């Protein structure tokens, strides 16, 4: 025998040994030779191929690792699109029942169409498949149920049994060529196991000329934790490029899309096969499968890992049982899943059912509810929101819940924290409510550490130091700092600039974000100290826009006391209350110095509103902001307190509707309020007058039904001038 032929046989034997050993180790988790023996055989093959490069083949185990760094991923057009399947978000058994019903309903629709065609001589009768007719006769439909893996979808193309290309899903039509990186995954066979098969119990079909295998690249939970621990060690050693990964799916996807195959090889990736793309048809030497279950058995025989959880199921009842069974195992599984997948088993029925909007009618993903996990509360912090609301937040020992690593969970408010009795050091159940907001569900009291203290909301804002207040009847605590609290700065600026407050045109959300985030504006008075050059330098601002804003700021300096009071953003002080305060006291200093009893004398101001106003002006920093706003030139007309008893419309309630001939509703409202009236938004028995213009609508009808007097604009003006009698007068 020629020497070269002997070398070829030697290399082939080494490849077969190594491939079998890798399958036993990576896929079956049942290694048959020690690691040292595997390494010895690998090095022997590597040396042989180095000395004789012509012996190196694409399916050689030596080709799994290394290779040149890629400049970019080449596009791959999928010969059979990688379509996504519909998701059933109802996590109850009804989700499985609904899918079974939808399959049956579509088959019934197809049967009706076939009957219509059969009755028309112009059409050729095409009866449904016998399996479809059996399902319509009441027999349970055969399904295959599988776990829904949380990884990255991949298509593997084999030609004559050898892996020639691997591609990502991409947009379903075109993906990226990631062949070199997929070769590094030990569970992906580089050559189909057709001689003896991967399992002695499974019949081994011959390798078709073309076979595209669809599956999921994922990372086991233990491999993910080990990878992150390695990353943490690198970070501790000063490696600035190192970082931990958020979840196994992201880590797996990132590894597959590395341009350096050596980096991909260093990541512990796994693979499950679950379907097919392009396959040579039976007429051209391809396999002739009748069911999806047969496909899975063939994939296993060829050496692909197929989930041991996959099973055949008869009818909706067995789908429901599978969903419940896998849910009970979910936390103990070595990999992440977010649901299960049901597929009609018979390929003939799949063809009958077809697709709708690029989703197969014969498959559905049935989701699970949000996961819950145990972890420990390391601290309880308090966060201050944009409106001053204080929220206790549990700082947690990192725990993986619902696809992400959770370190914080909301406790909502002090009452909720006490109701659940969450304390520092407690072991708690954490859930991602709606898969979005992590929250503490419950405490395990038997695991509580001795001396754990009950949570208490701080008396002062952790951001600005202002007093914290919880009003009677409310669950939330709030910072009283208002306009001076940095946490509330953006909201305070937007409210201050709003149309019914200081009416500063051009000061919107995006600009406020820039001004606050860039520390250009730290308080309300800073707005009036802005210069043209700094403003024009901001993103999306030019000199003209900047000048327009400065002009609007200058114009806003001339306002009314009511607008200014409203602009301060005092809790519970709306536009109407601000007008009542201005009218009652006449001067700002009188409002600021009023005690709660004096504030209660203002119409429609109750104990809660009076307390809020008094608390606001009792804060030295709020008074300082007011003083600075006056110092930058904001002015308004002031006068003596109004004698409400002498105002003609004191105690009367008006409603305005429709379009008035010469006044806007706002102008009419201001005229009525200046005369002491209250202007409401809806008609009731307490309404004294309705002022109606054109197209008055339902408010006019209700006023007429209740017997409320109706005025037009001239009638309102006459009433204000004292030329018309008041109701009951």
Tab-separated table of C-alpha atoms in Angstrom, residues 113-128:
chain	number	residue	atom	x	y	z
A	113	UNK	CA	-63.300	25.280	-0.042
A	114	UNK	CA	-62.647	21.791	-1.401
A	115	UNK	CA	-66.374	21.017	-1.388
A	116	UNK	CA	-67.147	24.243	-3.263
A	117	UNK	CA	-64.523	23.432	-5.884
A	118	UNK	CA	-65.819	19.886	-6.228
A	119	UNK	CA	-69.309	21.192	-6.980
A	120	UNK	CA	-68.000	23.410	-9.787
A	121	UNK	CA	-67.105	21.517	-12.991
A	122	UNK	CA	-64.624	24.253	-13.899
A	123	UNK	CA	-62.412	23.199	-10.978
A	124	UNK	CA	-60.602	19.999	-10.362
A	125	UNK	CA	-61.563	18.452	-7.017
A	126	UNK	CA	-58.662	18.354	-4.549
A	127	UNK	CA	-59.766	16.447	-1.439
A	128	UNK	CA	-58.070	17.054	1.882
